[in-house]
Coordinates of C-alpha atoms in Angstrom, one line a residue:
X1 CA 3.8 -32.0 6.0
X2 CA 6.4 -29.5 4.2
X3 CA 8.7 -32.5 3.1
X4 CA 5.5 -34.1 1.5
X5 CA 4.5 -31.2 -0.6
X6 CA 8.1 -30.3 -1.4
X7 CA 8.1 -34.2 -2.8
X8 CA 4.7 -34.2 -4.6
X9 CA 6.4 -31.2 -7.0
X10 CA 8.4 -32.9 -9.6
X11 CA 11.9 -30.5 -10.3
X12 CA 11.0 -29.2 -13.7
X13 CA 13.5 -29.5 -16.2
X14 CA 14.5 -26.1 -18.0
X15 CA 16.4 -25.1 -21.7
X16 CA 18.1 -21.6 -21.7
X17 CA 18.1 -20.3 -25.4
X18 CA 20.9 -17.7 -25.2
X19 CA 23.6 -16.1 -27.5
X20 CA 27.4 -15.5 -26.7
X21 CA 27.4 -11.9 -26.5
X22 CA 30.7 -11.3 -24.6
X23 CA 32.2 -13.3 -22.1
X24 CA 30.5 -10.8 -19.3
X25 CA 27.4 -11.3 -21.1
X26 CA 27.7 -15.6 -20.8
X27 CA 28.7 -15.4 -17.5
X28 CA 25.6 -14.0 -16.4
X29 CA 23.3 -16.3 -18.3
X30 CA 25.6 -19.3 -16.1
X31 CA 24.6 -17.4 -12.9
X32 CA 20.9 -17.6 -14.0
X33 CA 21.4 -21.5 -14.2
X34 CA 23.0 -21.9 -11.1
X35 CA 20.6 -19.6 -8.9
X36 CA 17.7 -21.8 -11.0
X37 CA 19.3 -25.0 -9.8
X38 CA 19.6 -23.7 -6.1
X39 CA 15.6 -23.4 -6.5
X40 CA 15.2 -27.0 -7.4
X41 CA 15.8 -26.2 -11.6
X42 CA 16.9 -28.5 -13.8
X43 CA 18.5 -26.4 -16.3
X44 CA 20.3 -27.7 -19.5
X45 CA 22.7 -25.4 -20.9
X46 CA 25.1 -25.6 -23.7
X47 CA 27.9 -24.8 -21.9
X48 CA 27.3 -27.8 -19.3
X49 CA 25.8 -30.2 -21.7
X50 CA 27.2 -29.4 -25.0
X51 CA 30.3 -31.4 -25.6
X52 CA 33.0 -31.7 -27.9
X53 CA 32.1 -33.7 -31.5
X54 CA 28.0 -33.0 -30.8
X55 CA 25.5 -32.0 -32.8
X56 CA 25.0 -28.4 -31.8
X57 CA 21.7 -28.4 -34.1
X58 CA 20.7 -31.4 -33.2
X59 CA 21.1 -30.4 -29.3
X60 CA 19.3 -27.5 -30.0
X61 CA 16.5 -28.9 -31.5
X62 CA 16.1 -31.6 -29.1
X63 CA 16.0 -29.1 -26.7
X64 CA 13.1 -27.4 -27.7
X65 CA 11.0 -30.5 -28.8
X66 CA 12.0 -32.6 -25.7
X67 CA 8.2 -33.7 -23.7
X68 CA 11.0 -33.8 -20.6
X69 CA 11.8 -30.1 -21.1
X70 CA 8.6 -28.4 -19.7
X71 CA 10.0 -25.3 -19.8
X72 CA 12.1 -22.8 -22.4
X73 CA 13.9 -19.3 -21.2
X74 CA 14.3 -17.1 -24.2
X75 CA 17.4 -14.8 -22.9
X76 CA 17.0 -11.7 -24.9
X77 CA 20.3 -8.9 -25.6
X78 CA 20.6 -7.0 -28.8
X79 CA 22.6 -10.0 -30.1
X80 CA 19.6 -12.3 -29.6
X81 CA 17.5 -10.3 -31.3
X82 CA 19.5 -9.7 -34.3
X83 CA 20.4 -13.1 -34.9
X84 CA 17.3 -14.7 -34.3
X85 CA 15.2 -11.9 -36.5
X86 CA 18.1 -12.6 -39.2
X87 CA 17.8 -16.4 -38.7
X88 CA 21.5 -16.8 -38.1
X89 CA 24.1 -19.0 -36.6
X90 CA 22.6 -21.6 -33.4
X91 CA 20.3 -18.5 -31.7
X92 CA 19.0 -18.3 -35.6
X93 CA 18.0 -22.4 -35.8
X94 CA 16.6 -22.1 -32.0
X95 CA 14.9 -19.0 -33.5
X96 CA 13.1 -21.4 -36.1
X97 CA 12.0 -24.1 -34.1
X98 CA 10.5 -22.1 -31.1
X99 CA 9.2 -19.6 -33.2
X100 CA 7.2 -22.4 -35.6
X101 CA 6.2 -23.9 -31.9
X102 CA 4.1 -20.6 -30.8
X103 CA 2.3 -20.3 -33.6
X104 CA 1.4 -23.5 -34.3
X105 CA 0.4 -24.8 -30.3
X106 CA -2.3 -23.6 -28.4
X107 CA -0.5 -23.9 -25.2
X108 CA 2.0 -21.6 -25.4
X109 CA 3.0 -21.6 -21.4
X110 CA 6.4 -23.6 -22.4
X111 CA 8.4 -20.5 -23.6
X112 CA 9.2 -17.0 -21.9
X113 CA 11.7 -14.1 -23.0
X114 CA 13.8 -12.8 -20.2
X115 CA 15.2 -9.7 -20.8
X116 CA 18.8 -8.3 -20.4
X117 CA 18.7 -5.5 -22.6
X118 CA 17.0 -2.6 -24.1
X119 CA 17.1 -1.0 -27.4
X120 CA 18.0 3.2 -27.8
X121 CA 14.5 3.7 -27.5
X122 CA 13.7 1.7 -24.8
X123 CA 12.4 -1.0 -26.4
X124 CA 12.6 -4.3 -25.5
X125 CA 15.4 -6.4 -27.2
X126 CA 12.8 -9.4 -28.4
X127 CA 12.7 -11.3 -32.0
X128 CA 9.9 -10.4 -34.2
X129 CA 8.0 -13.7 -33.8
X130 CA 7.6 -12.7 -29.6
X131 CA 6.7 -9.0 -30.3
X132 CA 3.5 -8.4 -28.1
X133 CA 3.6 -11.2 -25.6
X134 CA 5.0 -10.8 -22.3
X135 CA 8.3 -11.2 -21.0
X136 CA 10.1 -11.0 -17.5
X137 CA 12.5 -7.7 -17.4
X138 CA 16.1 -8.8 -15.7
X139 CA 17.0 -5.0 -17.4
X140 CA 16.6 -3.3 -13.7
X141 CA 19.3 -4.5 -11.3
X142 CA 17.2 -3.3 -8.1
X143 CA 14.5 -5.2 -9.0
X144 CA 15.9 -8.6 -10.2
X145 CA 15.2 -10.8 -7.3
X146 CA 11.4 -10.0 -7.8
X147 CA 11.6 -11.2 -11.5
X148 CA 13.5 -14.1 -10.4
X149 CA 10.9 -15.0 -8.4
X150 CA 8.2 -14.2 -11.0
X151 CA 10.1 -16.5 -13.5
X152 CA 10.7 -19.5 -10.8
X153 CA 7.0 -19.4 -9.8
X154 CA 6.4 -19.2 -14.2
X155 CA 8.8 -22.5 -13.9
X156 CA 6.8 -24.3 -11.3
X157 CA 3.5 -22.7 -12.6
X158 CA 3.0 -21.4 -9.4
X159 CA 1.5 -17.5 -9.9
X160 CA 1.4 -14.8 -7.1
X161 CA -2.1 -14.2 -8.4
X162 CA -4.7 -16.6 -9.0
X163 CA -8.1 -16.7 -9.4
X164 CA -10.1 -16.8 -6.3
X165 CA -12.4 -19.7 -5.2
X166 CA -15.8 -19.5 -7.6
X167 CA -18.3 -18.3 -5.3
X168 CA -22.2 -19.2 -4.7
X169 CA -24.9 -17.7 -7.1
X170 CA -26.3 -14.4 -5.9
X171 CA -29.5 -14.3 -3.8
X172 CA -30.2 -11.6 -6.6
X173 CA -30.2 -14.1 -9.4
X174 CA -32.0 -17.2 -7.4
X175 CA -34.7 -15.1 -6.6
X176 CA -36.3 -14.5 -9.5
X177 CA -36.7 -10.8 -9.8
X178 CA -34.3 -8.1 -10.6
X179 CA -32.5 -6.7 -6.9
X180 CA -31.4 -3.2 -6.3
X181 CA -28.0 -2.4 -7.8
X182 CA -26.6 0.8 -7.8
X183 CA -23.4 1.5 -10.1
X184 CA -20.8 2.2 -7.7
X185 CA -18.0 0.6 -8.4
X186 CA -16.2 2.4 -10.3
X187 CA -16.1 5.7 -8.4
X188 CA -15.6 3.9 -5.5
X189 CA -12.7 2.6 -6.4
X190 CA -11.9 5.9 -7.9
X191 CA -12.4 7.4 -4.2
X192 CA -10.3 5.4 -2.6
X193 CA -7.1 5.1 -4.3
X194 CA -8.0 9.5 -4.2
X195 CA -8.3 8.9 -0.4
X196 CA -5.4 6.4 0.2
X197 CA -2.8 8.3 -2.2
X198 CA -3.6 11.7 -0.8
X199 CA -4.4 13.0 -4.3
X200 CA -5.7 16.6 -4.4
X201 CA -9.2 15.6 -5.3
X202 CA -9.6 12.7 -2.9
X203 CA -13.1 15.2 -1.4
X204 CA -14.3 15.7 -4.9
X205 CA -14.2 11.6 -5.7
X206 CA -15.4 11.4 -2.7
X207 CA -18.6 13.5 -3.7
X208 CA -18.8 11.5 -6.8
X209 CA -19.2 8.7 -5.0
X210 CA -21.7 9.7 -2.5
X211 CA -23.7 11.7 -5.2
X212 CA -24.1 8.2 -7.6
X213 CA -25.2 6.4 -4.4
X214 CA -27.6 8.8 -3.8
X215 CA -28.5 8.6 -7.2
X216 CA -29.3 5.0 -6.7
X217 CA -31.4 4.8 -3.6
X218 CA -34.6 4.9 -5.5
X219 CA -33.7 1.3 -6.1
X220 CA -33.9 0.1 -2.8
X221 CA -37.7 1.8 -2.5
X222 CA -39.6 -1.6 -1.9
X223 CA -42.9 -2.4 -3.6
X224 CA -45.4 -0.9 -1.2
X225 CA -48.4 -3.3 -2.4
X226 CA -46.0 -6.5 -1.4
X227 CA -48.0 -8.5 0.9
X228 CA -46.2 -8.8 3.8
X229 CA -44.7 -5.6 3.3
X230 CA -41.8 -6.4 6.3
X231 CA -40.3 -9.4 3.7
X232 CA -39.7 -6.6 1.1
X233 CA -38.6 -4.4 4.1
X234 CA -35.9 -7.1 5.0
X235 CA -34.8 -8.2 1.3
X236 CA -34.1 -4.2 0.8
X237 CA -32.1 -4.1 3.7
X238 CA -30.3 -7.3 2.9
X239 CA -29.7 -6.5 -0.6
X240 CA -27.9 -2.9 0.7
X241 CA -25.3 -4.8 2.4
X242 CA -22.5 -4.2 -0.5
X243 CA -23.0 -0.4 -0.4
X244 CA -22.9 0.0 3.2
X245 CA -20.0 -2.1 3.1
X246 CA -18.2 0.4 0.7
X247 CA -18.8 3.6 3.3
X248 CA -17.7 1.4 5.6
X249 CA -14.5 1.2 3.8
X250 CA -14.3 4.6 2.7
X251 CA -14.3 6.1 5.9
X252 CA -11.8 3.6 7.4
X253 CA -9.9 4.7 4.1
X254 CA -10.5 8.3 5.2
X255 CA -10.0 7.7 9.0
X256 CA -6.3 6.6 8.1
X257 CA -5.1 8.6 5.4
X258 CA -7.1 11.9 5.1
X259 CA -4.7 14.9 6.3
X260 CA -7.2 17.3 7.3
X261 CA -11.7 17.5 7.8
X262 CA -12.1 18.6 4.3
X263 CA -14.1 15.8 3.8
X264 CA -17.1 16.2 6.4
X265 CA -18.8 19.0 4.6
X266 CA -19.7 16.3 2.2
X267 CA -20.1 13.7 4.5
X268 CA -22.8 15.8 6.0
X269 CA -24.3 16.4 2.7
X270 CA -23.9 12.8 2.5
X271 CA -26.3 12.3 5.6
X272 CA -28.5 14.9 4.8
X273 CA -29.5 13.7 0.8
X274 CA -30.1 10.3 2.4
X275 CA -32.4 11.4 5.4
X276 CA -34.5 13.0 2.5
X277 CA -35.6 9.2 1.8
X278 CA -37.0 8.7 5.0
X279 CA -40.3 10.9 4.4
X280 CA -42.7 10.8 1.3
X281 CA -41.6 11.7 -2.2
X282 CA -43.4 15.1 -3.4
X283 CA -44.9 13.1 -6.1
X284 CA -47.1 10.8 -3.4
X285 CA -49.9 11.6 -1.4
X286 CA -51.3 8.1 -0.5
X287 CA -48.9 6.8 1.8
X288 CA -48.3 4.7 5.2
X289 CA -45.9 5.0 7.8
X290 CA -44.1 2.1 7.5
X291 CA -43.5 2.7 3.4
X292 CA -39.9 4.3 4.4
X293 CA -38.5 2.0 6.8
X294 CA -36.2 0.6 4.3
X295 CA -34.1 4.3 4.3
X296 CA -35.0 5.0 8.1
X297 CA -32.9 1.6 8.9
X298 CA -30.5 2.0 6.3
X299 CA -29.4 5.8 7.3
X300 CA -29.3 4.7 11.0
X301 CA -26.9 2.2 9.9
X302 CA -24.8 3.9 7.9
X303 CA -24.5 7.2 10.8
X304 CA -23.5 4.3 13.5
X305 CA -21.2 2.8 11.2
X306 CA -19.5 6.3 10.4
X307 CA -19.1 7.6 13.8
X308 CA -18.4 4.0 14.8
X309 CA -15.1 3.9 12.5
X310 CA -14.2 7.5 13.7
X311 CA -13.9 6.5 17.5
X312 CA -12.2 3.2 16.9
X313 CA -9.3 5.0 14.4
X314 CA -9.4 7.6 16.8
X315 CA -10.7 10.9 15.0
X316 CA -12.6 12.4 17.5
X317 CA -12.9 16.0 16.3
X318 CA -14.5 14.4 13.3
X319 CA -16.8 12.2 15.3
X320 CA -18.0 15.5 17.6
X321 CA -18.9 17.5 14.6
X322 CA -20.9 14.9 13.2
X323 CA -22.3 14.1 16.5
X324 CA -22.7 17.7 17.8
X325 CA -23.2 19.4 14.6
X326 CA -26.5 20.6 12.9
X327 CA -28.3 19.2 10.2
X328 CA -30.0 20.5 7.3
X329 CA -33.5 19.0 7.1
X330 CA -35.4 19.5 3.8
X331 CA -38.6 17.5 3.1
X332 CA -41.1 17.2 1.0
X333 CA -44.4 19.9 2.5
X334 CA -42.2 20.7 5.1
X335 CA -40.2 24.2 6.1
X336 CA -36.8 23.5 5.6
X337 CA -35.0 23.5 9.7
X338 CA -31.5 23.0 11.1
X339 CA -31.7 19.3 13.0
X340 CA -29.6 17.8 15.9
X341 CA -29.1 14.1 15.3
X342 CA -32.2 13.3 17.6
X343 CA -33.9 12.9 13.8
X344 CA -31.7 10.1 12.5
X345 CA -33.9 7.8 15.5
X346 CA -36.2 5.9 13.4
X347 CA -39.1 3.8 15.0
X348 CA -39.6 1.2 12.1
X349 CA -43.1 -0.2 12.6
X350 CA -42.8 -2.7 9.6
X351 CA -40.5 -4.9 11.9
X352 CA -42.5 -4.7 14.7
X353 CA -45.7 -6.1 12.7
X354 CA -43.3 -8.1 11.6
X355 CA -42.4 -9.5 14.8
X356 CA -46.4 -9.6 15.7
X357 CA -47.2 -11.1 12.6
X358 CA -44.5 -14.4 13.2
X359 CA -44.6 -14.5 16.5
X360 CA -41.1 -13.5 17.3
X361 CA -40.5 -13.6 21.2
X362 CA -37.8 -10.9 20.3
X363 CA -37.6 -7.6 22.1
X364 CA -36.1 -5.5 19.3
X365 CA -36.0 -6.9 15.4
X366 CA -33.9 -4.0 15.0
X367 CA -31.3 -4.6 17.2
X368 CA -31.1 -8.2 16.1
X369 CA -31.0 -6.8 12.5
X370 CA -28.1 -4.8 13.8
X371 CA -26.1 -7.6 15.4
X372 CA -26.6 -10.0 12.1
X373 CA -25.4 -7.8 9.8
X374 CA -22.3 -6.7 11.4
X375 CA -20.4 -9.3 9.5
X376 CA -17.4 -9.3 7.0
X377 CA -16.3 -5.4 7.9
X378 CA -12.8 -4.4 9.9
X379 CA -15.0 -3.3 13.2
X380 CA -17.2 -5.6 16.0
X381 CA -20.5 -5.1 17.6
X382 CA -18.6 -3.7 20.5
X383 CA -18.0 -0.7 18.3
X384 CA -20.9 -0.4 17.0
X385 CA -22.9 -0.5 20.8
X386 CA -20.4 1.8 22.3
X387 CA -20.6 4.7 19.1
X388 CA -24.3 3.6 20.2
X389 CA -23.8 4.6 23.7
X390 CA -21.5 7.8 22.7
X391 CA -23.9 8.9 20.8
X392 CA -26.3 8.8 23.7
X393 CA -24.3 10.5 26.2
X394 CA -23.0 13.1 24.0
X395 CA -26.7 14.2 22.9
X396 CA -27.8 14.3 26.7
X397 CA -25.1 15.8 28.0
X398 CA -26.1 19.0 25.5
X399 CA -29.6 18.7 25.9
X400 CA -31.5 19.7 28.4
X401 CA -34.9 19.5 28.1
X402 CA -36.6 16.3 29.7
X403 CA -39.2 16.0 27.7
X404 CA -37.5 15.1 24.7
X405 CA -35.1 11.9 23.7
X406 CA -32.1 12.9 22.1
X407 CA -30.8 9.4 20.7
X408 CA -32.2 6.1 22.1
X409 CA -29.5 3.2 22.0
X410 CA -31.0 0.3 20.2
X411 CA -27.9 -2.0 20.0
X412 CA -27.4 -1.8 23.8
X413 CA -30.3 -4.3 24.1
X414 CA -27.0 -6.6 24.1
X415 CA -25.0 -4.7 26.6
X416 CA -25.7 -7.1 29.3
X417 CA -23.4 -9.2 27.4
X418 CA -20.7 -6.7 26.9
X419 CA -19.9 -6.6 31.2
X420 CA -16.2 -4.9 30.9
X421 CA -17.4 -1.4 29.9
X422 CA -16.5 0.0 26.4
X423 CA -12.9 0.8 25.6
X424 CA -13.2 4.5 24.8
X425 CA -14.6 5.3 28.6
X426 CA -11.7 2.7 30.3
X427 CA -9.4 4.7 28.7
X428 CA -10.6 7.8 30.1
X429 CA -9.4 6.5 33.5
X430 CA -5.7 8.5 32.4
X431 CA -5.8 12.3 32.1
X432 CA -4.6 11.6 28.3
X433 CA -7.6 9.7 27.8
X434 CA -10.1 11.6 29.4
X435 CA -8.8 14.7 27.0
X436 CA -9.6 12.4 24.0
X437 CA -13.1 11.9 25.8
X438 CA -14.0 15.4 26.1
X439 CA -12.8 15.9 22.8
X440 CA -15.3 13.5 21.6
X441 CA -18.3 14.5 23.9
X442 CA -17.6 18.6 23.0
X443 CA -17.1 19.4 26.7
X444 CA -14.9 20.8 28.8
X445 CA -13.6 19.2 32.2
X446 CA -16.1 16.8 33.9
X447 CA -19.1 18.7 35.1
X448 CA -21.6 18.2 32.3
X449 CA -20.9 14.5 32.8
X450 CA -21.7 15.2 36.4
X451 CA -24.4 17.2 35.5
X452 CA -26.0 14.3 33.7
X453 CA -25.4 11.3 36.1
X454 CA -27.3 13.5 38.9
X455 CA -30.4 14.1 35.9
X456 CA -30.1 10.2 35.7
X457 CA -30.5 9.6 39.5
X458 CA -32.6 12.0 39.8
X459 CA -35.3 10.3 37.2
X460 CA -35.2 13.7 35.3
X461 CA -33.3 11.5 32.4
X462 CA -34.1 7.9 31.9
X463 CA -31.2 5.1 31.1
X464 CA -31.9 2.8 28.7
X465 CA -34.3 -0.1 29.2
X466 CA -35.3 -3.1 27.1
X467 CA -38.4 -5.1 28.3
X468 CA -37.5 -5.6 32.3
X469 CA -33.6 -4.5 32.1
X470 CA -32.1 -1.2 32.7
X471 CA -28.6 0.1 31.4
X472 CA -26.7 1.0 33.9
X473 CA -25.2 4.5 32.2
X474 CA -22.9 5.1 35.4
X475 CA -21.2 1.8 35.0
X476 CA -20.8 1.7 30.9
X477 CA -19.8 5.4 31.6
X478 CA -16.8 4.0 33.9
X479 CA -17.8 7.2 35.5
X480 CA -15.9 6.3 39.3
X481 CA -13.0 6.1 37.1
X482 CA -12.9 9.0 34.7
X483 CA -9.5 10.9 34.9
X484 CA -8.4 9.4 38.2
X485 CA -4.9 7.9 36.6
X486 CA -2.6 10.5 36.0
X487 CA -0.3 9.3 33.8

């Protein structure tokens, strides 16, 4: 298969337009040619194919105008420049012809300036008829063999960069009506060259970010008079996909490069400006339960996602202070309160009418929502059901009272396909690894974990059940195993 592509691709035939500088000067342009040729170039050059009793105009010209010569390198040097500008001697006829040639054709793809030389104030040494187009810089020694790449791919018309494949219209657009879009991009972008460069003010773009998002979640407040409400519920949700694909992305960004926690003081602002969505604006009084589904799925998303990226890149201080930490709860004809994250557990009753209303012999839409959307992202379901199932131990293991339910795992409705355990808990089978596991559970040694397998068998805590099947929490635990290798 290689020979046939390498015979499909005709050698292109190539004119260097040079002046004789100095001898040093010449013999540079010649090792030009001959690295060209080595790269499948056919290169005419005066001092190969000029002989003795030719036409030196008439070579020149022919040159340029030849339909066989598909490309012509303009070698630029302060002597180029002068002579071409001044219209003099065989660089000043070349000068004529090409220049009369790009500003007369519209494709203008058959003629480059390579440059060897710079002016005093580091200028460019081009003619006047090239000033303002671009040209391929030979001036920097260390980084010549990337600009002789750049100008063989120019030869073959082979770019590093091309435009991507044209993609489908928008669901947006085919739809009819106008979809929730927030304006994002460009302090996202902002944010994450902040976060990936280490600049001093990655936390505040950062906040800019979050703070425009936030801004723009009013969008995705569906039209509570849509009959069925639970299609609006799920083209919301759908049409968030981009956004939670950027936080995503942000705190991957963050996971890797941030040096310190600065930034979960306003990731926890973060979490706590988007949990005000899930109640009733101050400006409604009419109102049913399922109006705020949209933000109650989309906020328990975007928290699994977060402490989902946190475990897999390993920042487990971070991931205990969100999981462990306290919450700021704020909502509209309620007292203010301090919340553990037993509050970011939505039930969303919209899917299940949903689920009564087609029939859906599924045990949890939300789950299923879950799994489907965990597409086009650097992390699996498995990360996602095992933050699930971290999230669950960690809040039981610190709370004692049996009458309430700390964090139910939705996304372990799938465990029973997920029969090796989850990564972070096989780990924990070497002393190193169980250190990283109390680190992110907030404990010290092994007895809270003991504590809460003897709740479970006891009955005083339930594991997790989905219609007739029961989670086994010892074995997704690994808990036989836990710091038995010492290694």
């Amino acid at each position: 298969m290689v020979y046939m592509t390498e015979k499909l691709i005709k050698n292109p035939k190539t004119f260097i337009s040079y002046s004789w500088s100095s001898p040093e000067y010449e013999n540079r342009i010649i090792k030009l040619a001959e690295d060209l040729m080595s790269e499948g170039v056919e290169v005419i050059l005066d001092k190969w194919h000029l002989r003795d009793g030719h036409d030196a105009n008439a070579f020149m010209e022919k040159m340029v105008n030849d339909p066989e010569i598909t490309k012509v390198i303009i070698a630029c040097d302060k002597a180029y420049q002068s002579k071409a500008d001044k219209r003099k001697g065989g660089v000043g006829t070349e000068a004529q012809i090409i220049s009369s040639k790009l500003y007369s054709e519209q494709e203008q793809d058959k003629f480059v300036a390579v440059i060897f030389e710079r002016d005093e104030a580091g200028e460019a040494c081009t003619p006047t008829y090239y000033t303002s187009r671009i040209y391929i810089d030979f001036t920097n020694i260390e980084e010549e063999s990337l600009q002789f790449e750049r100008l063989v791919r120019w030869i073959y018309d082979k770019p590093v960069h091309v435009p991507p494949p044209l993609g489908k219209v928008p669901k947006y657009i085919t739809d009819g009506d106008i979809a929730a879009k927030i304006s994002t991009s460009v302090k996202y972008k902002r944010a994450i060259e902040a976060i990936k460069t280490n600049k001093p003010y990655f936390v505040a773009s950062l906040s800019e970010y979050f703070e425009e998002l936030i801004a723009g979640l009013e969008h995705f407040r569906p039209d509570t008079n849509f009959d069925p409400f639970d299609d609006a519920v799920i083209k919301m949700i759908e049409n968030f996909i981009p956004y939670r694909n950027e936080i995503i992305n942000l705190f991957e960004a963050l996971a890797k490069f941030s040096p310190d926690m600065s930034y979960l003081d306003e990731t926890i602002k973060f979490l706590e400006s988007f949990y005000k969505f899930t109640d009733r604006p101050e400006n409604i009084s009419r109102f049913r339960d399922w109006d705020w589904d949209v933000f109650k799925f989309l906020h328990h998303e975007v928290f699994l996602y977060i402490i989902a990226v946190l475990i897999k890149r390993g920042n487990f201080i971070e991931a205990e202070t969100l999981i462990n930490g306290g919450y700021y709860i704020s909502l509209a004809n309620q007292q203010p309160s301090l919340e553990d994250i037993s509050v970011f557990r939505p039930y969303l009753t919209s899917l299940e009418s949903r689920k009564s209303r087609l029939k859906l012999r599924r045990i949890s839409l939300h789950a299923d929502l879950l799994k489907e959307r965990c597409v086009g992202i650097n992390l699996s379901f498995a990360d996602l059901m095992q933050a699930d199932f971290v999230l669950y131990i960690a809040r039981y293991i610190h709370v004692n009272d049996s009458r309430r339910i700390p964090w139910y795992p939705i996304t372990l409705l799938y465990a029973s396909y997920h029969h090796t355990g989850f990564e972070i808990f096989i780990r924990a089978e070497t002393d190193v690894g169980f250190k990283k596991l109390q680190t992110l559970l907030g404990i010290e040694g092994i007895e809270k974990i003991d504590n809460l397998i003897t709740r479970i068998k006891s009955g005083e805590v339930k594991q997790p059940s989905y219609d007739h099947e029961t989670i086994s929490v010892p074995h997704f635990l690994n808990y036989e195993k836990l710091g038995i290798r010492n290694k």
